[in-house]
Tab-separated table of N, CA and C in Angstrom:
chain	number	residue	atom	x	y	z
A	1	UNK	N	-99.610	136.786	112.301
A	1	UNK	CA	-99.401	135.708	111.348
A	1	UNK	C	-97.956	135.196	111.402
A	2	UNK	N	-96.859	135.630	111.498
A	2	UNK	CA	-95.455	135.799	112.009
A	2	UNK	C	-95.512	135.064	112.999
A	3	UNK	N	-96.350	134.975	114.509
A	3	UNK	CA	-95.902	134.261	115.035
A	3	UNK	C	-96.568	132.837	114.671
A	4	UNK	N	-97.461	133.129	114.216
A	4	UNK	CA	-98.352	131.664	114.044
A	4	UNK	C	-96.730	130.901	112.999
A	5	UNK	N	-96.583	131.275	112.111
A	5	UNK	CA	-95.678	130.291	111.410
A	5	UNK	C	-94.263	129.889	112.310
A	6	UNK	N	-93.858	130.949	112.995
A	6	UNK	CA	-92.875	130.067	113.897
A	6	UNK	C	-92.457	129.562	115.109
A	7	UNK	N	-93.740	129.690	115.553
A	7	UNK	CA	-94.439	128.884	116.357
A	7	UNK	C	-94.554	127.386	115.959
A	8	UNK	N	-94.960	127.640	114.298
A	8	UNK	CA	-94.988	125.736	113.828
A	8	UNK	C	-94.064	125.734	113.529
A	9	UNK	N	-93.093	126.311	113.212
A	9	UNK	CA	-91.460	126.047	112.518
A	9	UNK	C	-90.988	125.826	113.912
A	10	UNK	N	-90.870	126.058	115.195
A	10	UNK	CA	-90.569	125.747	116.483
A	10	UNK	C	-90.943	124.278	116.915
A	11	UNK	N	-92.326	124.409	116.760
A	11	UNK	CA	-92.583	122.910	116.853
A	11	UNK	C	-92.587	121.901	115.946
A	12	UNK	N	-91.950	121.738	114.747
A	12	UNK	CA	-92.027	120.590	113.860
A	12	UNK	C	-90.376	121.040	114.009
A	13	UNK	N	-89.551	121.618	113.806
A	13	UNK	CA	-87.799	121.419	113.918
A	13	UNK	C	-87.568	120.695	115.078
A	14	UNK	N	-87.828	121.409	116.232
A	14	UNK	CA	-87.036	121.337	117.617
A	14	UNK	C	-87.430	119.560	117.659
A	15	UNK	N	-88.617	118.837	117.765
A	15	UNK	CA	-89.178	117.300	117.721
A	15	UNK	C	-87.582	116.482	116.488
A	16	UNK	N	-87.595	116.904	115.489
A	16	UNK	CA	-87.019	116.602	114.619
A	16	UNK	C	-85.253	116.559	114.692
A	17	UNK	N	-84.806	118.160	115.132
A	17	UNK	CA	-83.648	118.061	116.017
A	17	UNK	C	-83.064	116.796	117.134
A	18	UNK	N	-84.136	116.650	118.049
A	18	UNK	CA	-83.846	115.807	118.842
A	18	UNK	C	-84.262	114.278	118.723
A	19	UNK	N	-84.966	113.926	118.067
A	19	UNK	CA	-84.679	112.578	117.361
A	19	UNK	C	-84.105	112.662	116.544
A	20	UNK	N	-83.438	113.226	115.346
A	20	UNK	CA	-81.962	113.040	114.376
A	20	UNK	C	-80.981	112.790	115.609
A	21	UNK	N	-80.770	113.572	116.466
A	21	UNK	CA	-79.792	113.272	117.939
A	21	UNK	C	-79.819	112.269	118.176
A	22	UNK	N	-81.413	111.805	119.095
A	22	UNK	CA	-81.195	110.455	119.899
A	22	UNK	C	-80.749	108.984	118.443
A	23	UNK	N	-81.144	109.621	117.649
A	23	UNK	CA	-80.946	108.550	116.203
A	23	UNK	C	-79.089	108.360	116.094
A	24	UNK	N	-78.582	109.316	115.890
A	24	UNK	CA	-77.241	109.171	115.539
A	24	UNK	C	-76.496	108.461	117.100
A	25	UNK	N	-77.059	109.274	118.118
A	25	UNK	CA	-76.006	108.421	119.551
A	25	UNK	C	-76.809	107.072	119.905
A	26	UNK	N	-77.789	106.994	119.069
A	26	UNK	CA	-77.875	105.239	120.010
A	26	UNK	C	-77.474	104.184	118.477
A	27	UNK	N	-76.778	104.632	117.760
A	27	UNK	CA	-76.378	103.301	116.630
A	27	UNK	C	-75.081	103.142	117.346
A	28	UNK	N	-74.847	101.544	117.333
A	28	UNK	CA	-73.751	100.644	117.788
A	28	UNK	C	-72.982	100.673	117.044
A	29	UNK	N	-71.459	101.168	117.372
A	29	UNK	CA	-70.847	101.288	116.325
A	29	UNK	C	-69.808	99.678	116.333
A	30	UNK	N	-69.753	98.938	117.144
A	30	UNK	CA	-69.039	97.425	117.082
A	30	UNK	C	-70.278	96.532	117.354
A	31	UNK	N	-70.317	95.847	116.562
A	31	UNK	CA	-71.361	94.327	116.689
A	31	UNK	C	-70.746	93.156	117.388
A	32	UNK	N	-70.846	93.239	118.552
A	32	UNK	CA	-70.139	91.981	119.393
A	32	UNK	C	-70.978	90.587	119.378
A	33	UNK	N	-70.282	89.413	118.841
A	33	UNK	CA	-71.224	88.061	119.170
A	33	UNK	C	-71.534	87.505	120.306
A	34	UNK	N	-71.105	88.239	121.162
A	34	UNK	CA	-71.505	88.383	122.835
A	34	UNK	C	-72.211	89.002	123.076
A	35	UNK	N	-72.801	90.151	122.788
A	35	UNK	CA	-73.633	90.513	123.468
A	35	UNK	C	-74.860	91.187	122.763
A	36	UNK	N	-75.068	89.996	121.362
A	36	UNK	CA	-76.072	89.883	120.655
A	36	UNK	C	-76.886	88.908	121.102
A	37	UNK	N	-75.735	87.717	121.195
A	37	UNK	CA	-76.411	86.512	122.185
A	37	UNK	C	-76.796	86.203	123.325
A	38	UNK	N	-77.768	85.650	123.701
A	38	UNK	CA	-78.680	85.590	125.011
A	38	UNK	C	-77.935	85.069	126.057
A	39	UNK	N	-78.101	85.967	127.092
A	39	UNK	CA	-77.239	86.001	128.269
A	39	UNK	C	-77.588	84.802	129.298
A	40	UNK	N	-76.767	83.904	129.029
A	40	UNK	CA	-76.895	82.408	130.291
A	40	UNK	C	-75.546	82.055	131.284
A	41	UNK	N	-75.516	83.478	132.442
A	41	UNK	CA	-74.452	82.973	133.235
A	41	UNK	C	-73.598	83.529	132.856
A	42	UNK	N	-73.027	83.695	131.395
A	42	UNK	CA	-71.845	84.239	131.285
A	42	UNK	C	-71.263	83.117	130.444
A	43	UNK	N	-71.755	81.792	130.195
A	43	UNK	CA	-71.818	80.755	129.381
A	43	UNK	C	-72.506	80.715	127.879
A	44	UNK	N	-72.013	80.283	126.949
A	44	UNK	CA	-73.152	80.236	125.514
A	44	UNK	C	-74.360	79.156	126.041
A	45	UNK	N	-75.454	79.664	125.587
A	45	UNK	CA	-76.765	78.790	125.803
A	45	UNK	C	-76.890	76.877	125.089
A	46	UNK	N	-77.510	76.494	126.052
A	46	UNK	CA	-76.912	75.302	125.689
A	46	UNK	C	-78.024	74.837	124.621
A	47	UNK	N	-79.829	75.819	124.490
A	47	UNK	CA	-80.461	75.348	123.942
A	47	UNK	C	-80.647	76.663	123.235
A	48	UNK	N	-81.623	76.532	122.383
A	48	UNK	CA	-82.412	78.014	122.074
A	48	UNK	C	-83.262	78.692	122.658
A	49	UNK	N	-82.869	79.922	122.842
A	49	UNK	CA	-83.676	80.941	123.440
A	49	UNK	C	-85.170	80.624	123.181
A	50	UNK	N	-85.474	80.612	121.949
A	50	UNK	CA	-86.798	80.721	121.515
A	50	UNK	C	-87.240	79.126	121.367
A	51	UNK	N	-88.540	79.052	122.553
A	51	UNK	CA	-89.108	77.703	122.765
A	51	UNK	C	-90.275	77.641	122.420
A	52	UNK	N	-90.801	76.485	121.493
A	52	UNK	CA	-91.673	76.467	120.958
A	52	UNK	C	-92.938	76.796	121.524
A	53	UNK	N	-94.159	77.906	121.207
A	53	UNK	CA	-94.820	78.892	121.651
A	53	UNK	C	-96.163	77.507	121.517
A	54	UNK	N	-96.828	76.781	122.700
A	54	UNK	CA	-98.088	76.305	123.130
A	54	UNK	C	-99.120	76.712	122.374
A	55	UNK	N	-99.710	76.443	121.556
A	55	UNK	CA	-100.911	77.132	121.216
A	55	UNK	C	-101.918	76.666	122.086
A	56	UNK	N	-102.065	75.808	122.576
A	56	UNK	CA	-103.035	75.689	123.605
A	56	UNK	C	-103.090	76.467	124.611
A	57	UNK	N	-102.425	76.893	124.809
A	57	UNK	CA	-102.041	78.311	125.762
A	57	UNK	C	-103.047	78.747	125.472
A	58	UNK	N	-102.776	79.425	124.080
A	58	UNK	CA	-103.221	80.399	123.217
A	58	UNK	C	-104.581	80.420	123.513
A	59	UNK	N	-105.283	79.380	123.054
A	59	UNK	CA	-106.524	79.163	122.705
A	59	UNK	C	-107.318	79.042	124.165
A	60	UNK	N	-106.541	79.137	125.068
A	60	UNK	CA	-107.325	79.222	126.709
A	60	UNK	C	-107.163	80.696	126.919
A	61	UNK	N	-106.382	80.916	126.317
A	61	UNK	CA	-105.697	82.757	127.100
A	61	UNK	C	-107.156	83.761	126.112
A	62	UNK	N	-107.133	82.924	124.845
A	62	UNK	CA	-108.531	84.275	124.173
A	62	UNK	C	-109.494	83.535	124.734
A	63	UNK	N	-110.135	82.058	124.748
A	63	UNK	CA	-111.334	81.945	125.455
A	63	UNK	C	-111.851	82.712	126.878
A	64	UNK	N	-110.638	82.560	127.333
A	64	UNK	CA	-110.844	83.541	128.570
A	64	UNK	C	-111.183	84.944	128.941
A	65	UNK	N	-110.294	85.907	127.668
A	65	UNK	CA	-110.920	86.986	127.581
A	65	UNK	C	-112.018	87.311	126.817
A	66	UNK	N	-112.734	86.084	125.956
A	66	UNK	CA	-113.732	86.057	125.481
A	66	UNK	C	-115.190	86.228	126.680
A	67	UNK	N	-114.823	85.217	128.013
A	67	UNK	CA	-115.628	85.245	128.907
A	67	UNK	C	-115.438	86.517	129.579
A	68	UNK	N	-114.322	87.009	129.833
A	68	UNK	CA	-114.388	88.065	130.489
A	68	UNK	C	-115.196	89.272	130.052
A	69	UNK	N	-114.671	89.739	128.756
A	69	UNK	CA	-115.794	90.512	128.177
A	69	UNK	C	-117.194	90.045	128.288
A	70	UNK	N	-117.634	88.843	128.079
A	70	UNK	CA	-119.412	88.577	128.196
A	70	UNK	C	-119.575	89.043	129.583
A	71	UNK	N	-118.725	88.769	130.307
A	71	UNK	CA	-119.370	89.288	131.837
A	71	UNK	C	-119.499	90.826	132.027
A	72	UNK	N	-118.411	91.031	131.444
A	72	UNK	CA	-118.850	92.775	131.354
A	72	UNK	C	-120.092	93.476	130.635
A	73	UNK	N	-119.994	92.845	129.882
A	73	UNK	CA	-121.268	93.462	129.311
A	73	UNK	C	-122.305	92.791	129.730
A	74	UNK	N	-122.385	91.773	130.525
A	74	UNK	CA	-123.900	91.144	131.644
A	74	UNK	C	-124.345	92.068	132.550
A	75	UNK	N	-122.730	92.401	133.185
A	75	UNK	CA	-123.334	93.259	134.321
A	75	UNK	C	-124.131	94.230	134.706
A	76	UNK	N	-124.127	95.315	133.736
A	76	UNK	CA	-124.841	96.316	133.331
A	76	UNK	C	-126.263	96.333	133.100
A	77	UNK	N	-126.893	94.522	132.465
A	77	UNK	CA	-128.188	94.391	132.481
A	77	UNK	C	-129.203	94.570	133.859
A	78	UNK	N	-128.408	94.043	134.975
A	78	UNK	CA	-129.169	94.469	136.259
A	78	UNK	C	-129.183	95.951	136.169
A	79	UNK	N	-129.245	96.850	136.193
A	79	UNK	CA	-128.809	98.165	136.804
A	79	UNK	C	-130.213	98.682	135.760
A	80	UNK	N	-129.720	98.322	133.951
A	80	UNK	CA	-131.052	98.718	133.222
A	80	UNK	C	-132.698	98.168	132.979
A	81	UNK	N	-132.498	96.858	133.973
A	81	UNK	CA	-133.453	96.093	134.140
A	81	UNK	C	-134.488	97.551	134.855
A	82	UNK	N	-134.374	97.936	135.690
A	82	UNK	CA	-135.342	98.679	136.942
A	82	UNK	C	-135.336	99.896	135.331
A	83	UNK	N	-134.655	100.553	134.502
A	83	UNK	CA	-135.398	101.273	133.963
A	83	UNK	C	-135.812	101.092	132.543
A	84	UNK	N	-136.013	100.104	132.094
A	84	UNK	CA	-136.481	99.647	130.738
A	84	UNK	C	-137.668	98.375	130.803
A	85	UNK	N	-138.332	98.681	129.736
A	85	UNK	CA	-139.977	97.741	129.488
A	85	UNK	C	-139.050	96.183	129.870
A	86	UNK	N	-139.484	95.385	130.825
A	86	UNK	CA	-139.615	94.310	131.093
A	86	UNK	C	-139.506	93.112	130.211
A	87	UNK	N	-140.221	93.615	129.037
A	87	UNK	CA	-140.469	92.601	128.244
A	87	UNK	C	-139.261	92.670	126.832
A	88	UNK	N	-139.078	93.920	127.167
A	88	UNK	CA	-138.069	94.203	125.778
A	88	UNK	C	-136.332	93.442	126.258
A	89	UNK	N	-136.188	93.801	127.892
A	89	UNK	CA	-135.338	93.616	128.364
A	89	UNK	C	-134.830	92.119	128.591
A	90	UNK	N	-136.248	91.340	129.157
A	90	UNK	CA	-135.997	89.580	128.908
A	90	UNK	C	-135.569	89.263	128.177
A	91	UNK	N	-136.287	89.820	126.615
A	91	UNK	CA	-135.600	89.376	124.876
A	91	UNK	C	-134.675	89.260	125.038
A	92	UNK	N	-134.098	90.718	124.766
A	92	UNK	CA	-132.668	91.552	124.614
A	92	UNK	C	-131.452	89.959	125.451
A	93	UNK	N	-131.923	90.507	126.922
A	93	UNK	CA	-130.792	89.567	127.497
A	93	UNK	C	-130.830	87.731	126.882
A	94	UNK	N	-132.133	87.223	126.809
A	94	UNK	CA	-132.151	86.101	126.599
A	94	UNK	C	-131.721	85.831	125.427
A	95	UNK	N	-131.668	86.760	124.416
A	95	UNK	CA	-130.931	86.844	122.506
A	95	UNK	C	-129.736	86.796	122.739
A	96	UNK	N	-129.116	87.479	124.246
A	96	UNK	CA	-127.272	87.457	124.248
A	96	UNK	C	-127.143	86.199	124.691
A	97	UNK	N	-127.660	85.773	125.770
A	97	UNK	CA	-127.501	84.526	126.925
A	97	UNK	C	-127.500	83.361	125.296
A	98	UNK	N	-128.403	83.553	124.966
A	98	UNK	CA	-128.194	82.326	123.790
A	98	UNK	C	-127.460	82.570	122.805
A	99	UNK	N	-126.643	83.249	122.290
A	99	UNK	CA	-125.271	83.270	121.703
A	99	UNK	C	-124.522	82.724	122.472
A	100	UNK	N	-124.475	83.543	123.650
A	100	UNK	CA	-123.255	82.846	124.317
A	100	UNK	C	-123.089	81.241	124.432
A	101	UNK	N	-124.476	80.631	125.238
A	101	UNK	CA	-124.518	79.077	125.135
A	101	UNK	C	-124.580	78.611	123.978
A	102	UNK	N	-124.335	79.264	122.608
A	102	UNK	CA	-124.238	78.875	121.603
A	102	UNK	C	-122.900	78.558	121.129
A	103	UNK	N	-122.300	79.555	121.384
A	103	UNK	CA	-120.291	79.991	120.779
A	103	UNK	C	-119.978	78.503	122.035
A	104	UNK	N	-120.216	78.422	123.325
A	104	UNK	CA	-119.720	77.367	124.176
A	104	UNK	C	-120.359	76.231	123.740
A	105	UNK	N	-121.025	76.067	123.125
A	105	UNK	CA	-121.416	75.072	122.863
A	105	UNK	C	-120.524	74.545	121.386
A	106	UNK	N	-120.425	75.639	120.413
A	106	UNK	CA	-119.506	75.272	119.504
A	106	UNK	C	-118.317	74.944	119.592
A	107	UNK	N	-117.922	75.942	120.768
A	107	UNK	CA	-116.350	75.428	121.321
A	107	UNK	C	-116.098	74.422	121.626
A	108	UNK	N	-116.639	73.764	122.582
A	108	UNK	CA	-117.220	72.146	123.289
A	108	UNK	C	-116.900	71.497	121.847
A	109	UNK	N	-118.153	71.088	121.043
A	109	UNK	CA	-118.096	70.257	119.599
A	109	UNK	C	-116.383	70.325	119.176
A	110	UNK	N	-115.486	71.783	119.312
A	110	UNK	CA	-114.730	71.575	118.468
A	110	UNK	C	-113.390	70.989	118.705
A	111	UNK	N	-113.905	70.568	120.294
A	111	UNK	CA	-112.566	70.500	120.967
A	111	UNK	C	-111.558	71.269	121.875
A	112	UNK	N	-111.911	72.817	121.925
A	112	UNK	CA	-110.914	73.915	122.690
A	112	UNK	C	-111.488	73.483	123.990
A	113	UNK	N	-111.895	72.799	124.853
A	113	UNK	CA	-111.963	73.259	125.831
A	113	UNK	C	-111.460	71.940	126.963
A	114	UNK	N	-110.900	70.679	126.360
A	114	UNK	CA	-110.428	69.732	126.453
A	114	UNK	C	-109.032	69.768	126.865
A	115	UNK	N	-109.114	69.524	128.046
A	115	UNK	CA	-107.311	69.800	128.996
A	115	UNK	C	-106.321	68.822	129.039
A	116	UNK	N	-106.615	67.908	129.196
A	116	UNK	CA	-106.069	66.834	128.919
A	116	UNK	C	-104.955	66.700	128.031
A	117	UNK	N	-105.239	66.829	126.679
A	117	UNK	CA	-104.443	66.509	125.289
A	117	UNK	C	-103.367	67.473	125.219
């Protein structure tokens, strides 16, 4: 029983020891306005670092992994086709297949998929 407790007194100090450490040697002890600010050349920046973030980006970057996942989970239907009832399996896939042409079809109506603008 002796060792069981410091065994955990070993392992909950020693973790604790050495982050109080890495805690105290990595605080900055001078705040320089050089080298808080974003490094251009060796020059002050002539614009702001931070440029206004595309949401259209956005909205292509999740549609995309939206498709990616549907394909993953398509693939798998061949493989269980050869061992499941035929008829249960058409449903099944044809109930997903029509969500999907459903969500693209809503997308379409709402506008995300329009490159142009």
């Amino acid at each position: 029983m002796m060792n069981l407790i410091t065994s955990f007194l070993i392992t909950i100090t020693l973790p604790m020891l050495i982050m109080l450490i890495a805690l105290t040697l990595s605080k900055k002890m001078i705040n320089d306005r050089e080298k808080s600010s974003p490094f251009e050349c060796g020059f002050d920046p002539k614009s702001s670092a931070r440029m206004p973030f595309s949401i259209r980006f956005f909205l292509i970057a999740v549609i995309f992994l939206i498709f990616d996942v549907e394909i993953v989970l398509i693939m798998p239907t061949i493989i269980i086709m050869k061992s499941s009832n035929l008829m249960v399996w058409m449903m099944s896939i044809s109930f997903f297949i029509m969500i999907l042409i459903l969500g693209l079809y809503h997308e379409w109506n709402q506008g995300a998929l329009q490159w142009e603008n």
